[in-house]
Coordinates of C-alpha atoms and ligand atoms in Angstrom, one line a residue:
M12 CA -42.7 5.1 22.4
S13 CA -39.9 2.7 22.7
R14 CA -39.8 -1.1 22.5
F15 CA -37.6 -1.1 25.6
S16 CA -38.6 -0.8 29.2
L17 CA -35.1 -0.1 30.5
P18 CA -32.5 2.5 29.5
Q19 CA -29.3 1.2 27.9
D20 CA -26.5 0.3 30.4
P21 CA -23.8 2.9 30.0
L22 CA -21.2 0.2 29.5
F23 CA -23.3 -1.3 26.7
Q24 CA -23.4 2.1 25.1
Q25 CA -19.6 2.4 25.4
L26 CA -19.3 -1.0 23.7
N27 CA -21.9 -0.3 21.1
T28 CA -21.0 3.1 19.9
S29 CA -19.0 3.7 16.7
L30 CA -19.3 7.4 16.6
G31 CA -15.8 7.9 17.9
Y32 CA -14.4 6.6 14.6
D33 CA -17.1 6.4 12.1
R34 CA -17.6 10.2 12.2
R35 CA -14.9 10.4 9.5
L36 CA -17.5 8.9 7.1
W37 CA -19.6 12.0 7.3
P38 CA -18.9 13.4 3.9
H39 CA -19.9 10.1 2.3
D40 CA -23.0 9.9 4.5
I41 CA -24.1 13.4 3.5
A42 CA -23.5 12.7 -0.2
Q43 CA -25.4 9.4 0.0
S44 CA -28.3 11.1 1.8
K45 CA -28.6 13.8 -0.7
A46 CA -28.6 11.3 -3.6
H47 CA -31.2 9.2 -1.8
A48 CA -33.5 12.3 -1.1
E49 CA -33.2 13.3 -4.8
M50 CA -34.2 9.8 -5.8
L51 CA -37.1 9.6 -3.3
A52 CA -38.5 12.8 -4.9
A53 CA -37.9 11.7 -8.5
Q54 CA -39.9 8.6 -7.7
G55 CA -42.7 10.5 -6.1
I56 CA -42.0 8.9 -2.7
I57 CA -41.5 12.3 -1.1
G58 CA -42.6 15.7 -2.3
D59 CA -40.3 18.1 -4.1
D60 CA -40.7 20.6 -1.3
E61 CA -39.8 18.0 1.2
R62 CA -36.7 17.1 -0.8
D63 CA -35.7 20.7 -0.8
E64 CA -36.1 21.0 2.9
I65 CA -34.1 17.8 3.5
L66 CA -31.3 19.0 1.1
R67 CA -31.2 22.4 2.8
G68 CA -30.9 20.7 6.1
L69 CA -28.2 18.3 5.0
D70 CA -26.2 21.2 3.7
A71 CA -26.5 22.9 7.1
V72 CA -25.4 19.7 8.9
A73 CA -22.5 19.4 6.5
A74 CA -21.5 23.0 7.2
E75 CA -21.4 22.3 10.9
L76 CA -19.4 19.1 10.5
E77 CA -17.0 20.9 8.1
G78 CA -16.6 23.9 10.5
G79 CA -16.2 21.7 13.6
T80 CA -19.3 23.2 15.3
F81 CA -21.4 20.0 15.1
D82 CA -22.4 18.9 18.5
F83 CA -21.4 15.3 18.9
D84 CA -22.7 15.0 22.5
G85 CA -26.2 14.0 21.6
G86 CA -25.7 10.4 22.8
D87 CA -25.9 9.1 19.2
E88 CA -24.8 5.6 18.5
D89 CA -23.1 6.3 15.1
I90 CA -22.6 9.0 12.5
H91 CA -25.7 8.0 10.6
M92 CA -27.9 8.5 13.7
A93 CA -26.1 11.7 14.5
I94 CA -26.6 13.3 11.1
E95 CA -30.3 12.3 11.0
R96 CA -30.9 13.7 14.5
R97 CA -29.3 17.0 13.7
L98 CA -31.1 17.1 10.3
T99 CA -34.4 16.8 12.2
E100 CA -33.4 19.4 14.7
I101 CA -32.8 21.8 11.8
V102 CA -35.7 21.1 9.4
G103 CA -38.2 19.5 11.8
R104 CA -40.4 16.4 11.2
V105 CA -39.7 16.2 7.5
G106 CA -36.1 15.2 8.4
G107 CA -37.6 11.9 9.5
K108 CA -38.6 11.2 5.9
L109 CA -35.1 10.8 4.7
H110 CA -34.8 7.3 6.1
T111 CA -37.7 6.1 3.9
A112 CA -36.7 3.1 1.8
R113 CA -33.3 2.9 3.6
S114 CA -31.8 1.0 6.5
R115 CA -28.6 1.6 8.3
N116 CA -27.5 -1.7 7.0
D117 CA -27.4 -0.6 3.3
Q118 CA -26.5 2.9 4.4
V119 CA -23.3 1.9 6.3
V120 CA -22.0 -0.4 3.5
T121 CA -22.7 2.3 1.0
D122 CA -20.6 4.8 3.0
L123 CA -17.9 2.3 3.3
S124 CA -17.9 1.6 -0.4
L125 CA -17.5 5.3 -1.1
F126 CA -14.7 5.5 1.5
V127 CA -12.9 2.6 -0.1
R128 CA -13.2 4.2 -3.6
E129 CA -11.9 7.5 -2.4
E130 CA -9.0 6.1 -0.3
A131 CA -7.9 3.5 -2.9
H132 CA -7.6 6.4 -5.3
A133 CA -5.8 8.7 -2.9
T134 CA -3.4 5.8 -2.0
A135 CA -2.7 5.1 -5.6
E136 CA -1.7 8.7 -6.1
L137 CA 0.8 8.4 -3.2
V138 CA 2.1 5.2 -4.7
Q139 CA 2.5 7.1 -8.0
E140 CA 4.5 9.9 -6.3
L141 CA 6.9 7.5 -4.6
A142 CA 7.4 5.5 -7.8
E143 CA 8.1 8.7 -9.7
T144 CA 10.6 9.7 -7.0
L145 CA 12.3 6.3 -7.2
V146 CA 12.6 6.6 -11.0
D147 CA 14.2 10.0 -10.6
V148 CA 16.7 8.7 -8.1
A149 CA 17.4 5.7 -10.3
E150 CA 18.1 7.9 -13.2
A151 CA 20.5 10.1 -11.1
H152 CA 22.5 7.0 -10.1
L153 CA 22.2 5.2 -13.4
D154 CA 25.7 3.6 -13.5
W155 CA 26.6 3.3 -9.8
P156 CA 27.6 -0.3 -9.1
L157 CA 26.8 -2.0 -5.8
P158 CA 26.6 -5.7 -4.9
G159 CA 23.3 -7.4 -5.3
Y160 CA 22.7 -9.8 -2.5
T161 CA 21.1 -13.2 -1.9
H162 CA 21.0 -14.4 1.7
L163 CA 22.4 -10.9 2.4
Q164 CA 25.7 -12.3 1.1
R165 CA 27.3 -10.5 -1.9
A166 CA 26.0 -12.3 -5.0
Q167 CA 26.3 -10.4 -8.2
P168 CA 26.8 -6.7 -8.8
V169 CA 24.0 -4.5 -10.1
Y170 CA 23.6 -0.8 -10.8
L171 CA 21.9 1.1 -8.1
S172 CA 19.4 2.3 -10.7
H173 CA 18.5 -1.3 -11.4
H174 CA 18.0 -2.1 -7.7
L175 CA 15.8 0.9 -7.1
L176 CA 13.7 0.3 -10.2
A177 CA 12.8 -3.1 -8.7
Y178 CA 10.7 -1.1 -6.2
V179 CA 9.1 0.8 -9.0
W180 CA 7.7 -2.4 -10.5
M181 CA 6.4 -3.4 -7.1
L182 CA 4.7 -0.1 -6.7
L183 CA 3.2 -0.4 -10.1
R184 CA 1.6 -3.7 -9.1
D185 CA 0.4 -2.0 -5.9
R186 CA -1.3 0.6 -8.0
Q187 CA -3.0 -2.1 -10.0
R188 CA -4.3 -3.8 -6.8
L189 CA -5.6 -0.5 -5.5
R190 CA -7.5 0.0 -8.8
F191 CA -9.0 -3.4 -8.4
A192 CA -10.2 -2.6 -4.9
S193 CA -11.7 0.6 -6.1
D194 CA -13.5 -1.3 -9.0
E195 CA -14.8 -3.9 -6.6
A196 CA -16.3 -1.1 -4.4
A197 CA -18.1 0.4 -7.4
V198 CA -21.3 -1.6 -7.0
L199 CA -24.0 0.3 -5.2
P200 CA -25.4 -1.5 -2.1
L201 CA -28.0 1.2 -1.3
G202 CA -31.5 0.2 -2.0
A203 CA -31.0 -3.3 -0.4
G204 CA -32.8 -1.9 2.7
A205 CA -32.3 -4.0 5.8
L206 CA -31.7 -7.1 3.8
A207 CA -34.6 -8.0 1.5
G208 CA -35.1 -4.9 -0.6
V209 CA -37.7 -2.1 0.2
N210 CA -41.4 -1.6 -0.3
F211 CA -41.0 1.2 -2.7
D212 CA -40.3 1.4 -6.4
T213 CA -36.9 3.1 -6.0
D214 CA -34.5 4.0 -8.8
R215 CA -31.2 2.6 -7.8
T216 CA -29.5 3.4 -11.1
L217 CA -30.2 7.1 -10.5
V218 CA -28.5 6.9 -7.1
A219 CA -25.6 4.9 -8.5
R220 CA -25.0 7.5 -11.2
E221 CA -25.3 10.4 -8.7
L222 CA -22.7 8.8 -6.4
G223 CA -20.3 7.6 -9.1
F224 CA -21.0 3.8 -8.8
E225 CA -20.6 1.7 -12.0
A226 CA -23.4 -0.8 -11.2
V227 CA -26.1 -1.7 -8.7
S228 CA -25.8 -4.8 -6.5
P229 CA -28.1 -7.5 -7.9
N230 CA -28.9 -9.2 -4.6
S231 CA -30.0 -7.4 -1.5
V232 CA -28.8 -10.1 0.9
D233 CA -25.4 -10.0 -0.6
A234 CA -25.3 -6.2 -0.7
V235 CA -25.7 -5.7 3.1
S236 CA -23.4 -8.7 4.0
N237 CA -20.6 -7.9 1.6
R238 CA -17.3 -6.6 2.8
D239 CA -15.2 -8.1 0.0
F240 CA -14.1 -4.7 -1.3
A241 CA -12.8 -3.9 2.2
F242 CA -10.7 -7.1 2.0
D243 CA -9.5 -6.1 -1.4
L244 CA -8.3 -2.7 -0.2
L245 CA -6.7 -4.3 2.9
H246 CA -4.9 -6.8 0.8
A247 CA -3.6 -4.1 -1.6
L248 CA -2.5 -2.1 1.5
S249 CA -0.9 -5.1 3.1
V250 CA 1.2 -5.9 0.1
C251 CA 2.2 -2.3 -0.4
A252 CA 3.2 -2.0 3.3
T253 CA 5.2 -5.2 2.9
H254 CA 7.0 -3.6 -0.1
L255 CA 7.8 -0.5 2.0
S256 CA 9.1 -2.7 4.8
R257 CA 11.6 -4.2 2.5
L258 CA 12.7 -0.7 1.3
G259 CA 12.9 0.5 4.9
S260 CA 14.9 -2.5 5.9
E261 CA 17.4 -2.0 3.1
L262 CA 17.8 1.6 4.0
V263 CA 18.5 0.6 7.6
I264 CA 21.1 -1.9 6.5
W265 CA 22.7 0.4 3.9
S266 CA 22.9 3.3 6.3
S267 CA 24.9 1.3 8.9
E268 CA 28.5 2.2 9.2
E269 CA 29.4 -1.3 8.2
F270 CA 27.7 -0.8 4.8
G271 CA 27.9 3.0 4.4
F272 CA 26.1 2.9 1.1
V273 CA 23.6 5.7 2.0
T274 CA 23.2 8.6 4.5
M275 CA 19.7 9.4 5.4
S276 CA 18.8 13.1 5.6
D277 CA 18.9 14.6 9.1
A278 CA 15.2 15.5 8.4
W279 CA 14.4 11.8 8.5
S280 CA 16.7 10.7 11.3
S281 CA 16.8 11.1 15.1
G282 CA 19.4 11.1 17.8
S283 CA 19.9 9.1 21.0
S284 CA 19.0 10.3 24.5
I285 CA 22.3 9.0 25.9
M286 CA 24.8 8.5 23.0
P287 CA 25.6 12.0 21.5
Q288 CA 27.2 10.5 18.4
K289 CA 24.2 8.5 17.3
K290 CA 22.1 9.3 14.1
N291 CA 19.4 6.7 13.8
P292 CA 17.4 5.8 10.7
D293 CA 14.1 5.8 12.7
A294 CA 12.0 6.6 9.7
A295 CA 13.3 3.7 7.7
E296 CA 12.9 1.4 10.7
L297 CA 9.3 2.4 11.1
L298 CA 8.6 1.8 7.4
R299 CA 10.0 -1.7 8.1
A300 CA 7.8 -2.2 11.2
K301 CA 4.5 -0.8 10.0
A302 CA 3.8 -3.7 7.6
P303 CA 2.7 -6.3 10.2
R304 CA 0.3 -3.8 11.7
V305 CA -1.4 -3.4 8.3
V306 CA -1.4 -7.1 7.6
S307 CA -2.9 -7.7 11.1
H308 CA -5.8 -5.4 10.2
M309 CA -6.6 -7.6 7.2
T310 CA -6.3 -10.7 9.4
A311 CA -8.6 -9.2 12.0
L312 CA -11.3 -8.5 9.4
H313 CA -11.0 -12.2 8.3
G314 CA -11.7 -13.0 11.9
V315 CA -14.7 -10.8 12.0
M316 CA -16.2 -12.1 8.8
H317 CA -15.3 -15.8 9.4
A318 CA -18.5 -17.9 9.6
L319 CA -20.6 -14.8 10.0
P320 CA -24.2 -15.8 9.2
L321 CA -25.9 -13.6 6.6
T322 CA -26.9 -10.8 6.6
Y323 CA -26.1 -7.8 8.8
N324 CA -24.6 -8.6 12.2
K325 CA -23.2 -6.0 14.6
D326 CA -19.9 -7.7 14.1
L327 CA -19.7 -5.8 10.9
Q328 CA -19.2 -2.6 12.7
E329 CA -15.7 -3.9 13.5
D330 CA -14.7 -3.5 9.9
K331 CA -14.1 0.2 10.2
E332 CA -11.2 0.8 12.6
H333 CA -9.1 -1.9 10.8
L334 CA -9.7 -0.3 7.5
F335 CA -9.2 3.3 8.7
D336 CA -5.9 2.5 10.5
A337 CA -4.6 0.5 7.5
V338 CA -5.3 3.4 5.2
D339 CA -3.8 6.0 7.5
T340 CA -0.7 3.9 8.2
V341 CA 0.0 3.1 4.5
Q342 CA -0.6 6.7 3.3
L343 CA 1.7 8.1 6.0
S344 CA 4.4 5.5 5.2
L345 CA 4.2 6.3 1.5
R346 CA 4.6 10.0 2.1
A347 CA 7.5 9.3 4.4
A348 CA 9.1 6.9 1.9
T349 CA 8.9 9.6 -0.8
G350 CA 10.5 12.2 1.6
M351 CA 13.3 9.8 2.6
M352 CA 14.1 8.7 -0.9
S353 CA 14.2 12.2 -2.4
T354 CA 16.6 13.4 0.3
A355 CA 18.9 10.3 0.8
T356 CA 22.6 10.6 -0.2
F357 CA 24.2 7.5 -1.8
H358 CA 27.9 6.9 -1.6
A359 CA 29.4 5.8 -4.9
D360 CA 32.8 4.9 -3.3
R361 CA 31.5 2.6 -0.6
M362 CA 29.2 0.8 -3.0
R363 CA 31.8 0.5 -5.7
E364 CA 34.3 -0.9 -3.2
A365 CA 31.9 -3.5 -2.1
A366 CA 31.0 -4.3 -5.7
A367 CA 34.7 -4.6 -6.6
D368 CA 34.9 -7.9 -4.5
E369 CA 36.2 -10.1 -7.2
L370 CA 34.5 -13.2 -5.8
I371 CA 31.2 -11.9 -7.1
A372 CA 32.5 -12.4 -10.6
A373 CA 32.5 -16.1 -10.0
T374 CA 29.3 -16.7 -12.1
D375 CA 30.9 -14.7 -14.9
L376 CA 34.0 -16.9 -14.7
A377 CA 31.8 -20.0 -14.9
D378 CA 30.1 -18.4 -18.0
L379 CA 33.5 -17.8 -19.6
L380 CA 34.1 -21.6 -19.4
V381 CA 30.6 -22.2 -20.8
K382 CA 31.6 -20.1 -23.8
R383 CA 34.7 -22.4 -24.1
G384 CA 32.3 -25.3 -24.5
V385 CA 32.4 -26.7 -20.9
P386 CA 28.9 -27.8 -19.5
F387 CA 27.8 -25.3 -16.9
R388 CA 27.6 -27.9 -14.0
E389 CA 31.4 -28.6 -14.5
C390 CA 32.2 -24.9 -14.8
H391 CA 30.5 -24.4 -11.4
G392 CA 32.8 -27.0 -9.9
I393 CA 36.0 -25.6 -11.5
V394 CA 35.3 -22.0 -10.4
A395 CA 34.3 -23.2 -6.9
G396 CA 37.7 -24.9 -6.6
L397 CA 39.4 -21.6 -7.7
V398 CA 37.4 -19.6 -5.2
R399 CA 38.3 -22.0 -2.4
D400 CA 41.9 -21.7 -3.3
A401 CA 41.6 -17.9 -3.2
V402 CA 39.7 -17.9 0.1
D403 CA 42.0 -20.5 1.8
N404 CA 45.1 -18.6 0.8
D405 CA 43.7 -15.1 1.3
R406 CA 44.4 -14.1 -2.3
A407 CA 42.5 -12.1 -4.9
L408 CA 41.4 -13.9 -8.0
S409 CA 43.3 -11.5 -10.2
S410 CA 46.6 -12.4 -8.4
F411 CA 46.6 -15.9 -9.8
S412 CA 49.3 -16.5 -12.5
A413 CA 48.5 -18.0 -15.9
E414 CA 50.0 -21.3 -14.7
E415 CA 48.0 -21.4 -11.5
L416 CA 44.8 -20.7 -13.5
L417 CA 45.6 -23.4 -16.0
A418 CA 46.1 -25.8 -13.2
H419 CA 42.4 -25.3 -12.3
S420 CA 41.3 -25.7 -15.9
E421 CA 42.9 -25.6 -19.3
H422 CA 40.1 -23.2 -20.3
L423 CA 41.0 -20.6 -17.7
D424 CA 43.1 -18.6 -20.2
D425 CA 43.7 -14.9 -20.6
G426 CA 39.9 -14.4 -20.9
V427 CA 39.9 -14.4 -17.1
A428 CA 41.6 -11.0 -16.8
A429 CA 38.9 -9.4 -19.0
V430 CA 36.2 -11.0 -17.0
L431 CA 37.7 -9.6 -13.8
Q432 CA 37.3 -6.0 -15.0
Q433 CA 34.6 -4.8 -12.7
S434 CA 32.4 -3.2 -15.3
S435 CA 32.3 -6.3 -17.4
W436 CA 30.3 -8.2 -14.7
L437 CA 27.6 -5.6 -15.0
E438 CA 27.7 -5.0 -18.7
S439 CA 27.7 -8.8 -19.3
K440 CA 24.1 -8.9 -18.0
V441 CA 22.7 -8.2 -21.4
S442 CA 19.5 -10.3 -21.2
E443 CA 16.1 -8.5 -21.2
G444 CA 15.4 -7.1 -17.7
G445 CA 19.1 -7.5 -16.8
T446 CA 21.4 -4.9 -15.2
S447 CA 23.5 -3.9 -18.2
L448 CA 23.2 -0.1 -18.8
A449 CA 21.4 -0.5 -22.1
R450 CA 18.8 -2.7 -20.4
V451 CA 18.4 -0.4 -17.5
R452 CA 17.9 2.5 -19.9
E453 CA 15.2 0.5 -21.6
Q454 CA 13.7 -0.2 -18.2
L455 CA 13.7 3.4 -17.1
A456 CA 11.8 4.3 -20.3
A457 CA 9.3 1.5 -19.7
A458 CA 8.8 2.6 -16.1
R459 CA 8.3 6.2 -17.0
D460 CA 5.8 5.0 -19.6
A461 CA 3.9 2.9 -17.2
L462 CA 3.7 5.9 -14.8
Q463 CA 2.2 8.2 -17.4
Ligands
LIG18 N1 -22.8 1.6 13.2 C1 -23.2 0.5 12.5 C2 -22.1 -0.2 11.7 O1 -21.1 0.4 11.7 C3 -24.3 0.9 11.5 C4 -25.2 -0.1 11.1 C5 -26.1 -0.4 12.2 N2 -27.2 -1.3 11.8 C6 -27.9 -2.0 12.7 N3 -28.8 -2.8 12.3 N4 -27.6 -1.9 14.0 O2 -22.2 -1.3 11.2

């Protein structure tokens, strides 16, 4: 019997179905169903022989799904219905007992929690690989100077190692956020039923232990309504994608002929359909462009959840594609970033030449005056006047004679020549976390330590 007197409109079915994308949840749905069947038998809700039949059937369904022989054309609405239908085809009526003390509402959010835990972990591993690669590249270019930029204008020189390690710290924070998302998804919703709990004395702790959850949700209404852990993963992914976009962007800029700091491997570049000379950093450009897509998935879920009355609403089905695409996009981007970074060639000469721009020693000249007792604000003005003199007259700072320097300030003595030695601008940054080699070496060790 059915409650309905009319068949579903095919367009409604097209709108309503989630099988096209939620089929990827099948391993979690099978694992969950097995744990649930075990629990039902342990609590005497189904017989041991019934449990065995159900488990046998679930293994057979899993084998079909794994082997690609599962028939998805049964008109099922979602993966949960598809698996239960096939189970019942295989084991007969007893398959219908699996859904005792369970609703698709607690079932789907349990699958999703398992998905978030697994993918947060997998993404963290990829973050780790990229961070390790960056540490290796940093170590291999430990004392290669390049300009550091603010406003994309040359600001102060740094070592390439120092610049690359900046990304390692970002990635370590990404790893932390991914762990948080995984922890937030470690509370078992199953057992909440449709929303109010179930009419059986279930053992949720047993199911939690079986599936690797740390705790059991304390409120059934919250359990079926909650998608916070999905937000947590989407947020972690959004921030990570944003980091990768900054890395991608720098690689695009640095690989331009104007900069010439890096050459991307041919394996990560493409040509032009019309200009034979072109070698384009497409991979780096796509790293740059993927971030807004990931962020928009997070924004979209906020839209879905906004003002949504408790508890389950079909709107919640719209959580999955956003989550799935965000996970796939960031995992692909991380793999690509690792490939790009481990094969890129940096050009010491071009970076050194840019870093040799004497004007970027201006802060160091100001600091020289500070050491002579002049208040920093006054030093800033004195050096600004000197820089203006140099720029207006198209002269290098090192070309100023002793008299000319003294005309700008009595404190601009022969200490100026020492400051204008390029390595001094880098090695003078002795503060903790600064770019002097000793500090970068400390940092490398600390980064390796954090990645252990
Ligand atoms: N496909 C649904 C989803 O993804 C499963 C839950 C359906 N529950 C319901 N009461 N219609 O959310």
